[in-house]
Coordinates of C-alpha atoms in Angstrom, one line a residue:
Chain A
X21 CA 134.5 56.9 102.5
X22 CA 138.3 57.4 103.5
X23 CA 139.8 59.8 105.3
X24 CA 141.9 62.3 103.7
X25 CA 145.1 60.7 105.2
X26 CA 143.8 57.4 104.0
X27 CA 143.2 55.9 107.5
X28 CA 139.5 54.6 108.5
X29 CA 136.4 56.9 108.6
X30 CA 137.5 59.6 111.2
X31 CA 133.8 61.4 111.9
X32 CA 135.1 64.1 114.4
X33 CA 137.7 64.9 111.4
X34 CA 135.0 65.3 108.9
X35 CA 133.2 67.6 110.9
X36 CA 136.0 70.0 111.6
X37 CA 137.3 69.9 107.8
X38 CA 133.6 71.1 107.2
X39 CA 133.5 73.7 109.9
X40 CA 137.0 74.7 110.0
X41 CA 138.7 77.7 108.3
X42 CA 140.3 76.4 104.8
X43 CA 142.9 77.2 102.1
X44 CA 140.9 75.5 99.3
X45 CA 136.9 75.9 98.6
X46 CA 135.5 72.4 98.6
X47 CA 133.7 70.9 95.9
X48 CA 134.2 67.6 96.3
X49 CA 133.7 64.6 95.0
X50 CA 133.6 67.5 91.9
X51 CA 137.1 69.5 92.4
X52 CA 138.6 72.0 95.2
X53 CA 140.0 75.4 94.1
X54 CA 143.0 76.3 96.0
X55 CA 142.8 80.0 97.4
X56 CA 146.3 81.6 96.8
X57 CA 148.5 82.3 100.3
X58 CA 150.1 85.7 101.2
X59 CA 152.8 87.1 102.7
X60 CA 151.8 87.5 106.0
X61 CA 151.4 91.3 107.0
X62 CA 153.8 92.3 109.7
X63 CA 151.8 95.4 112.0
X64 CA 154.5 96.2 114.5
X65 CA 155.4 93.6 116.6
X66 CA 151.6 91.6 115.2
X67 CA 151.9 89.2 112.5
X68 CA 148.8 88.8 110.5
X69 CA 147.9 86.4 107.5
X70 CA 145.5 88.0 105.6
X71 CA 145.5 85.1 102.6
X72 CA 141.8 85.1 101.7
X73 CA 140.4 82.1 103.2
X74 CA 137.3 79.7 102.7
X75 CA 135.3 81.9 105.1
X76 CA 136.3 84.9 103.5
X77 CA 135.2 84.0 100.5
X78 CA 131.8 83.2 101.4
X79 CA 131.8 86.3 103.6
X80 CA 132.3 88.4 100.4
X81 CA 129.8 86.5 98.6
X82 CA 127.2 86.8 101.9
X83 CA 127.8 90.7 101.2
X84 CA 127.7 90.6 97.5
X85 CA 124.5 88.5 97.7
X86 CA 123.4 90.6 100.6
X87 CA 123.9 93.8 98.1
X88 CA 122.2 92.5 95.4
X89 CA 119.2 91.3 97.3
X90 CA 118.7 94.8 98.9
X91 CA 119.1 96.4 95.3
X92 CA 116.7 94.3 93.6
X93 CA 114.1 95.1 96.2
X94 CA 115.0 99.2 96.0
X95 CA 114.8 99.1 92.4
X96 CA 111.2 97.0 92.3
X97 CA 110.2 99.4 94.7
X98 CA 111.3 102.2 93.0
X99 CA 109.6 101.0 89.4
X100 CA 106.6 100.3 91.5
X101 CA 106.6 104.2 93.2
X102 CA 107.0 105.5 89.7
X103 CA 103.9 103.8 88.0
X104 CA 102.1 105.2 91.2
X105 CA 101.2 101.5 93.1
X106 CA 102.0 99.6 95.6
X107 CA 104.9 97.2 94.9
X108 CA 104.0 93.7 94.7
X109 CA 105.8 90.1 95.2
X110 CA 109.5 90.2 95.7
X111 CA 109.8 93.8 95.8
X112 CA 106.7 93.9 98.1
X113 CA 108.4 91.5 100.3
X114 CA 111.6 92.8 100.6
X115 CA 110.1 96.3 100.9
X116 CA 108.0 94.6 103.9
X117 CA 111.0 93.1 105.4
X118 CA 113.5 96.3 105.4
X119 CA 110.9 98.0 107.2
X120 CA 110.4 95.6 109.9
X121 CA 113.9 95.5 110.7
X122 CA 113.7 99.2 110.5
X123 CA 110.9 100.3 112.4
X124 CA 110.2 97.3 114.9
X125 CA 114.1 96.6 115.9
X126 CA 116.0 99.6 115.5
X127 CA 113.8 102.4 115.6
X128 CA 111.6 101.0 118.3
X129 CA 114.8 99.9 120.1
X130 CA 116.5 103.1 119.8
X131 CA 114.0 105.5 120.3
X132 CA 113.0 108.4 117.3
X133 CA 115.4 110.9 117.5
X134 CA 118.1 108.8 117.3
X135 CA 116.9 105.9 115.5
X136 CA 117.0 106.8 112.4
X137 CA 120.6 107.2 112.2
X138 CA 121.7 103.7 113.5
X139 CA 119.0 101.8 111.3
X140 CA 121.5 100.7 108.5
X141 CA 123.8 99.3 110.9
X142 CA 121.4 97.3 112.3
X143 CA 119.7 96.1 108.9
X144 CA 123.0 95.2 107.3
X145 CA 123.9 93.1 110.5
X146 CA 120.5 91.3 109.8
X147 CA 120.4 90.4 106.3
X148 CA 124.2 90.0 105.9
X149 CA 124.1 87.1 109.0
X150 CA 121.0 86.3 108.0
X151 CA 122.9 85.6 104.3
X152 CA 125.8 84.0 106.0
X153 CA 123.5 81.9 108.1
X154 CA 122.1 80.2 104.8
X155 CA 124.5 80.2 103.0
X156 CA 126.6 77.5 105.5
X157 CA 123.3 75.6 104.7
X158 CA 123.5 75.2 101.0
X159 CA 125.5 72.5 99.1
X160 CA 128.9 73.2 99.7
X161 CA 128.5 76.1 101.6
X162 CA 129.7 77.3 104.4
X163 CA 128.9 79.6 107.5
X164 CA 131.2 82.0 108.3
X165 CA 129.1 83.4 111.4
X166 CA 130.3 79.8 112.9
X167 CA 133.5 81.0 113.3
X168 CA 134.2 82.6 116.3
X169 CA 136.7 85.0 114.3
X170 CA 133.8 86.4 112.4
X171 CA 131.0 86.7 115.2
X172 CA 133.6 88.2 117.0
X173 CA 134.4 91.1 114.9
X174 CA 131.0 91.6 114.0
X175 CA 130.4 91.7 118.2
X176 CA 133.3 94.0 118.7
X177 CA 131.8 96.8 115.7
X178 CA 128.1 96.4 118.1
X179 CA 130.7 97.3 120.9
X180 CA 131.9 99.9 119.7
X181 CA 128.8 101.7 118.2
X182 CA 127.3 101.3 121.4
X183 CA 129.8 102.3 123.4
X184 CA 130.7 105.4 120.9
X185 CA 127.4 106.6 120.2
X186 CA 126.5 106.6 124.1
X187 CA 129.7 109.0 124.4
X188 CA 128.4 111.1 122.1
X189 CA 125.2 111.0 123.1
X190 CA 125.9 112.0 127.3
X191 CA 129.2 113.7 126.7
X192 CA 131.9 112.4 128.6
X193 CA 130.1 113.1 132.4
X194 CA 127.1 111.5 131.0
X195 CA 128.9 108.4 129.4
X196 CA 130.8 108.4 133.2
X197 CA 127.9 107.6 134.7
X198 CA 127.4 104.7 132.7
X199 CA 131.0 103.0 134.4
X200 CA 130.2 105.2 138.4
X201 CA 126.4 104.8 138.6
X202 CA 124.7 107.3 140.5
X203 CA 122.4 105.2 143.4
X204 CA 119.2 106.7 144.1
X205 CA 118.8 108.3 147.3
X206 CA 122.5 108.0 148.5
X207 CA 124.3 110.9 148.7
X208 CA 127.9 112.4 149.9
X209 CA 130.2 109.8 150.7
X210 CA 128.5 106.6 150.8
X211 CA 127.3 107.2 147.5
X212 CA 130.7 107.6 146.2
X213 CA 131.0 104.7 147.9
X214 CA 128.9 102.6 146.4
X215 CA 129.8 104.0 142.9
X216 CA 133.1 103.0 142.8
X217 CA 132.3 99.6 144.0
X218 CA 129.9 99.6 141.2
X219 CA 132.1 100.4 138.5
X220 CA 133.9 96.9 138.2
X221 CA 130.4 95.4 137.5
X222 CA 129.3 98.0 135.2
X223 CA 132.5 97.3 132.9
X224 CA 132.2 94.2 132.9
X225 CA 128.7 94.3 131.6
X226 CA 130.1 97.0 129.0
X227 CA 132.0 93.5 128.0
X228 CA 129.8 91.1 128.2
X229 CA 127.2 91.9 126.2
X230 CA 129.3 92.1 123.1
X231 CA 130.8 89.0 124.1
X232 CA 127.0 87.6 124.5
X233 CA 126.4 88.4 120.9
X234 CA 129.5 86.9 119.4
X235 CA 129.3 83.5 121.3
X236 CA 125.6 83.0 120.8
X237 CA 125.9 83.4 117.2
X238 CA 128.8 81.6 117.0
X239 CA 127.8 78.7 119.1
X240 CA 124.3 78.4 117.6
X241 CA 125.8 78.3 113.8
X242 CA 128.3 76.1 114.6
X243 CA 126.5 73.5 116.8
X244 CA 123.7 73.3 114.1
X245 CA 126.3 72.2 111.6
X246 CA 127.7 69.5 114.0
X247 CA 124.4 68.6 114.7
X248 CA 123.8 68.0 110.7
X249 CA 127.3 66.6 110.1
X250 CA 127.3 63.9 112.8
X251 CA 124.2 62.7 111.5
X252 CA 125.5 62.7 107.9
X253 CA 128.3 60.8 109.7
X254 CA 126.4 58.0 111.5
X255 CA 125.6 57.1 107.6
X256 CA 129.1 56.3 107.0
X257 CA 130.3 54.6 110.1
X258 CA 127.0 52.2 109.5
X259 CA 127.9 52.0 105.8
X260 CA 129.2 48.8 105.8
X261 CA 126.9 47.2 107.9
X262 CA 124.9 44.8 105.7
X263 CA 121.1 44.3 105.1
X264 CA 120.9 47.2 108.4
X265 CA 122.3 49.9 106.4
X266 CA 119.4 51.1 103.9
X267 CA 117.5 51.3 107.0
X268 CA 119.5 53.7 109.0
X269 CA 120.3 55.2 106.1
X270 CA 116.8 55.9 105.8
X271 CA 115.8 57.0 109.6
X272 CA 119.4 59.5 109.3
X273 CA 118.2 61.1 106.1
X274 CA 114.6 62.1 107.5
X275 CA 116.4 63.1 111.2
X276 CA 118.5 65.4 108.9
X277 CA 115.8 67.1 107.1
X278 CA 114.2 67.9 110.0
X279 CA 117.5 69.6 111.5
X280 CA 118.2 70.9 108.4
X281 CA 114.3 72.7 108.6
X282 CA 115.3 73.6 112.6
X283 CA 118.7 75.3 111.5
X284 CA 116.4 77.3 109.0
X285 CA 114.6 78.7 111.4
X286 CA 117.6 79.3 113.6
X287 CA 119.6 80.5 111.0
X288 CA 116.7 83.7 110.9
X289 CA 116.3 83.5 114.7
X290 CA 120.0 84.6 115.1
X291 CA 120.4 86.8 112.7
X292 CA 117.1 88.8 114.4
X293 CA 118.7 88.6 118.0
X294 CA 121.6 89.5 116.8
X295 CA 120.0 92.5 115.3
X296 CA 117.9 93.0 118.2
X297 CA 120.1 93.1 121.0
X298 CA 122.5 95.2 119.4
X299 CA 119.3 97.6 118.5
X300 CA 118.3 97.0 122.7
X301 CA 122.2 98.1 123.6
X302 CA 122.6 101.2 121.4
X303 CA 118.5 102.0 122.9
X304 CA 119.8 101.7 126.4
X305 CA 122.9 103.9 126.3
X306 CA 121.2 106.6 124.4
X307 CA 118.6 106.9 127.3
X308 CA 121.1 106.5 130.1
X309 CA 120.9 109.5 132.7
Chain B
X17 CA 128.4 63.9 126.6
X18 CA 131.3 66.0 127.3
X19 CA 133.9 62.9 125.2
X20 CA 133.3 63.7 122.1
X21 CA 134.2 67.3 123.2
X22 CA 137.0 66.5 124.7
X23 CA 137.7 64.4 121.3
X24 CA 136.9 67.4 119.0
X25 CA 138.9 70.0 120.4
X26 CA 142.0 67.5 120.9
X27 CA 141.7 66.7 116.8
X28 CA 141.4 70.8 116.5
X29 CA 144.9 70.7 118.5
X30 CA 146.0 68.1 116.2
X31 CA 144.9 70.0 113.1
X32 CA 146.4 73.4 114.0
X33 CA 149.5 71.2 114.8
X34 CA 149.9 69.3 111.5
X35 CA 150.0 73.4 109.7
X36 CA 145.9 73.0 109.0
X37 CA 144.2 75.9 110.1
X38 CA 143.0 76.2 113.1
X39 CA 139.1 75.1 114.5
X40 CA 136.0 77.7 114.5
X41 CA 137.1 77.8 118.8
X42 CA 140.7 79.7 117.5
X43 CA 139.7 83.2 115.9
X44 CA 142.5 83.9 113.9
X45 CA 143.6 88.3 113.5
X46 CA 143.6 87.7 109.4
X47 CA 139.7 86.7 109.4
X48 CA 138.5 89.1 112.4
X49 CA 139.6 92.3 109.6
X50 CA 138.6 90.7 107.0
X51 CA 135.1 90.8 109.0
X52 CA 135.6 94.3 109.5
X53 CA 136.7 95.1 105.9
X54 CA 133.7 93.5 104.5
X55 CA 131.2 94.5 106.3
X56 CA 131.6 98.0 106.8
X57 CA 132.3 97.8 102.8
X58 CA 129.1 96.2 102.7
X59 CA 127.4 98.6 105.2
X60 CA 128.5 101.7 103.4
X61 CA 127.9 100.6 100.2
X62 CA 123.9 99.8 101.2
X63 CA 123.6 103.0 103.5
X64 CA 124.4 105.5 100.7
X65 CA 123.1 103.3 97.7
X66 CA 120.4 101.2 98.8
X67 CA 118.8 102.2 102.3
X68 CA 117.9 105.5 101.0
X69 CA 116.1 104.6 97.8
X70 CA 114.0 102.1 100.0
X71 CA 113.7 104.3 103.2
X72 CA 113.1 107.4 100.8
X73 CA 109.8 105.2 99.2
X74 CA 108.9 104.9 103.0
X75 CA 109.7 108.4 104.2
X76 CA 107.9 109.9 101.1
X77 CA 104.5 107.3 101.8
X78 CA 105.1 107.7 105.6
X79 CA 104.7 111.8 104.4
X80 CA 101.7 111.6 101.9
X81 CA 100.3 109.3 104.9
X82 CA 100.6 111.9 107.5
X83 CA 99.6 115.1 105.1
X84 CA 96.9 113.1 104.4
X85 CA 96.1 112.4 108.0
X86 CA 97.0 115.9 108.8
X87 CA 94.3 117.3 106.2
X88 CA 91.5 114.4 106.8
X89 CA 91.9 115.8 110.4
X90 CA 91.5 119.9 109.1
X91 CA 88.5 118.5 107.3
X92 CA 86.7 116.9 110.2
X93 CA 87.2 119.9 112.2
X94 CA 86.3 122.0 109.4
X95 CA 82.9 119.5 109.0
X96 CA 82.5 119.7 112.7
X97 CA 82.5 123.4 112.9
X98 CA 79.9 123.9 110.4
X99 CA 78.2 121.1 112.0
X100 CA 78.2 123.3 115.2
X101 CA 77.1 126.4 113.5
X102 CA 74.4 125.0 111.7
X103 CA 73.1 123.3 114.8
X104 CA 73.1 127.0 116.4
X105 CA 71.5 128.5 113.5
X106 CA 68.9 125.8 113.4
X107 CA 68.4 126.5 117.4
X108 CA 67.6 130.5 117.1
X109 CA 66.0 129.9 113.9
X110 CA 63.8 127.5 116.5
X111 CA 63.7 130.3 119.1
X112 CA 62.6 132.9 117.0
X113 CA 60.0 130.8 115.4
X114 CA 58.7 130.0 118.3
X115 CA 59.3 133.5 119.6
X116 CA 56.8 134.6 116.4
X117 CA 54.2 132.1 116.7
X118 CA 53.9 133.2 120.4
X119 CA 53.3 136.3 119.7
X120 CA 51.0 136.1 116.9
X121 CA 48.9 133.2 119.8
X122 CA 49.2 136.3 122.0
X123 CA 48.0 138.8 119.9
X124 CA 45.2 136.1 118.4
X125 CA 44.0 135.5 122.1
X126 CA 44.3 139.6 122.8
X127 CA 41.8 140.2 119.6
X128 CA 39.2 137.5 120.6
X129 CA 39.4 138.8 124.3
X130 CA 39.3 142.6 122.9
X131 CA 36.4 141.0 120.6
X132 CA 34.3 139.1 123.1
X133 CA 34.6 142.7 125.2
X134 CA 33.2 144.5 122.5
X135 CA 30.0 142.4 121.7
X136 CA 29.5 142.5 125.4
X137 CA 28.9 145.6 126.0
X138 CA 27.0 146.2 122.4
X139 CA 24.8 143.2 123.1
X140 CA 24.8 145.2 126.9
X141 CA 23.6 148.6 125.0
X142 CA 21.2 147.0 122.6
X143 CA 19.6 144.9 125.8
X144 CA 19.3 148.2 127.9
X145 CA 18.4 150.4 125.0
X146 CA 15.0 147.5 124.4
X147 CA 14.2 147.3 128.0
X148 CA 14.3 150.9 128.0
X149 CA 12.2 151.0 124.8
X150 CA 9.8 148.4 126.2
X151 CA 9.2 150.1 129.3
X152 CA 8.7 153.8 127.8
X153 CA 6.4 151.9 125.3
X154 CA 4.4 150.3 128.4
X155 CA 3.8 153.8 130.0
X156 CA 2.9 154.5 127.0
X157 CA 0.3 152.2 126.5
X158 CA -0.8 152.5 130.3
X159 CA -1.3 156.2 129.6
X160 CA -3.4 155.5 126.5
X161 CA -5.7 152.8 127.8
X162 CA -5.6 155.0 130.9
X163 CA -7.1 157.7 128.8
X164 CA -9.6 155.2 126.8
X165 CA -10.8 153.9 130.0
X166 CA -11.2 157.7 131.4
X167 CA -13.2 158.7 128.4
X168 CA -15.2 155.5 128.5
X169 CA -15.7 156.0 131.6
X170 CA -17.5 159.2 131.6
X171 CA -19.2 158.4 128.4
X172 CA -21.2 155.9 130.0
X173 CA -21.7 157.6 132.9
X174 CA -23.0 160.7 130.6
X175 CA -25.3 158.0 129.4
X176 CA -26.3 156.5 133.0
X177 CA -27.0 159.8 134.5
X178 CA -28.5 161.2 131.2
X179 CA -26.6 164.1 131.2
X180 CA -24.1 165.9 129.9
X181 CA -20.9 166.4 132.2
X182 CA -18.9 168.8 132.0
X183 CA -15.9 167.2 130.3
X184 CA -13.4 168.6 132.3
X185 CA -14.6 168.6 135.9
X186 CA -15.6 165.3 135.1
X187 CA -12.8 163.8 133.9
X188 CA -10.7 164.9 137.0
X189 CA -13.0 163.2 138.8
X190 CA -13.1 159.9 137.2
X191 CA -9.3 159.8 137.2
X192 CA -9.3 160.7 141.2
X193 CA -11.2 157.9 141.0
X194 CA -9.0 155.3 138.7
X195 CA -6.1 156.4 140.3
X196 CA -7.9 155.1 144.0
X197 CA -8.3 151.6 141.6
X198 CA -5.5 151.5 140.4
X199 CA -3.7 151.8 144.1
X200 CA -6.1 149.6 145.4
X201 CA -5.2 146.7 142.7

């Protein structure tokens, strides 16, 4: 195998054509299919190219796929409530699933009153990384959650619902006492004191959390795939190697197998802390006093 | 370790310098809204056509399950109560059984205690009435032989002395005379 510019096998530039953003969706050896390029869109002084991209093409399909699974399930569910039963396999499943996510993260998280109404935020942020997850481990595929653009936004929209919802939730005194904590048992001056000192520390918390959610996702996506792909890679540097070559050809496919089984498992481990922690913010802002 | 870092993000500075795009490190504006765009796309479109059908299955089952909670509860109670009052029926039903057969033992042991009375003093009145009997029949019989013995008496003394004595004068005398036995045995 060449690199693209013709020169020798260049492993750290095969792993970032595969991870990286791209104009083109790659199906090689089979063909590429070029995405168009746009005008970029000028927002005051900001310039921002919004030509659909390989990541935003598997984002849409994440959703679409993301949509249709959810559907299926509702509609099995639904032919199974009118025949008067229980619904069984897929639908079952599914059924079983949604309601986890519901009851045990969000609900549980956020409390009862409240719950309820920040459930399908925190549903559609599990299945749709959970979607994106997997999908960056099929053939051809890629993850858009390892892209720090996309965990990112994703972070910022946890950051604001929590951060929103507690406002509206303690009114604006209430929602100050998130930033000026009141200390137990100091009063009068020293108190004040002490909450304004605070108040850098609770900010920056306010930011770090979000910031949390978008890096571990992010970094945990990501590294899996350079995990896989420099594995994949030690098969072409030792490609050339005579008799020696089958053999670590051999020991690299069955190392990869297993990672590829690992980022499995990760790929539904993020997607549920993701879920989770954003459930355990909103919870904790709605029951600050 | 940190090397092939190093390498990685220089070839990601390379890339973004050739006109590539740039590495998953650089978030670039276009793909953070088209994040937003799709997603909350995504999130509305499942919160007003999917989540409900499946939460609504849940809600509904979540209600039959509590109705039915609600009403297996009424009926335990319900079960319970009428437990309770049959349990204090059975118990005065109990008292007032018992409350009857006392009484009826009472008024059994009053009748053979008034009955025992009664025979007493009958058997009582029939064992005075025969002592009385037997001793007005002794006197009776005393008196008799008493008068046998008198006439006897003198008949065989009229026979002893050969004449005839005069019956009454006589007989006084012979009963002075008895009488003085009789004290004397």
């Amino acid at each position: 195998m060449r690199s693209e510019d013709g020169g020798p096998f260049n492993i750290s530039e095969m792993i970032f054509h595969h991870t990286g953003d791209a104009h083109e969706l790659d199906f090689q050896p089979l063909f590429t299919i070029p995405l168009p390029h746009w005008e970029p869109v000028h927002i005051g002084s900001l310039v921002v190219d919004l030509s659909p991209t390989k990541h935003v093409v598997f984002l849409i399909l994440a959703a679409v796929l993301t949509f249709l699974l959810l559907k299926l399930a509702s509609i099995g569910v639904a032919r199974a409530r009118r025949e008067g039963r229980a619904p069984r396999g897929f639908a079952g499943f599914m059924e079983m699933f949604v309601l986890w996510v519901r009851q045990d993260m969000a609900i549980a998280n956020i409390g009862h009153e409240s719950g309820a109404r920040y459930a399908p935020l925190v549903m559609t942020f599990f299945f749709f990384i959970l979607i994106c997850n997997i999908l960056g481990l099929m053939p051809w595929g890629a993850s858009p959650t390892g892209n720090l653009a996309v965990t990112g936004a994703l972070a910022i929209l946890a950051f604001l619902v929590i951060e929103i919802g507690g406002m509206l939730k303690l009114g604006f005194k209430g929602y100050m006492g998130t930033i000026f904590p009141k200390i137990p048992g100091m009063d009068g001056a020293m108190g004040l004191v002490m909450s304004v000192a605070l108040a850098p520390i609770e900010i920056l918390s306010k930011f770090v959390k979000p910031i949390a959610l978008a890096i571990r996702l992010f970094g945990n996506m990501l590294a899996g795939h350079f995990v896989i792909l420099s594995l994949f890679g030690i098969v072409f540097m030792f490609g050339s190697i005579e008799y020696f070559r089958w053999g670590i050809g051999t020991v690299t496919a069955a190392v990869v197998l297993g990672v590829m089984a690992l980022e499995l498992f990760v790929a539904f481990l993020q997607a549920y802390v993701f879920a989770l922690l954003s459930a355990v913010f909103i919870g904790l802002m709605q029951h600050e006093h | 370790m940190t090397l092939p870092l190093l390498l990685l993000i220089q070839e990601a500075e390379h890339a973004v310098e050739a006109g590539g795009l740039p590495a998953p490190f650089q978030p670039t504006l276009g793909l953070v809204i088209w994040t937003w765009v799709v997603f909350i796309a995504l999130l509305i479109v499942l919160a007003k056509f999917v989540y409900p059908g499946l939460v609504k299955m849940t809600a509904d089952r979540e209600a039959t399950i509590n109705q039915q909670l609600a009403e297996a509860k009424r009926l335990q109670a319900e079960a319970e109560a009428g437990l309770e009052e049959q349990r204090a029926l059975l118990a005065a039903a109990r008292g007032e059984a018992q409350a009857i057969v006392g009484e009826a033992r009472d008024a059994a042991e009053r009748e053979r205690a008034s009955a025992v009375a009664r025979t007493r003093t009958e058997q009582e009145e029939i064992l005075a009435r025969a002592k009385q009997e037997i001793a007005a029949e002794g006197e009776r019989a005393k008196a008799e032989m008493r008068r046998e013995a008198v006439d006897l008496a003198i008949a065989a003394a009229g026979k002893v002395i050969g004449r005839q004595l005069d019956a009454d004068a006589d007989r006084t005398l012979v009963e002075d005379y008895l009488s003085e036995i009789g004290s004397q045995a």
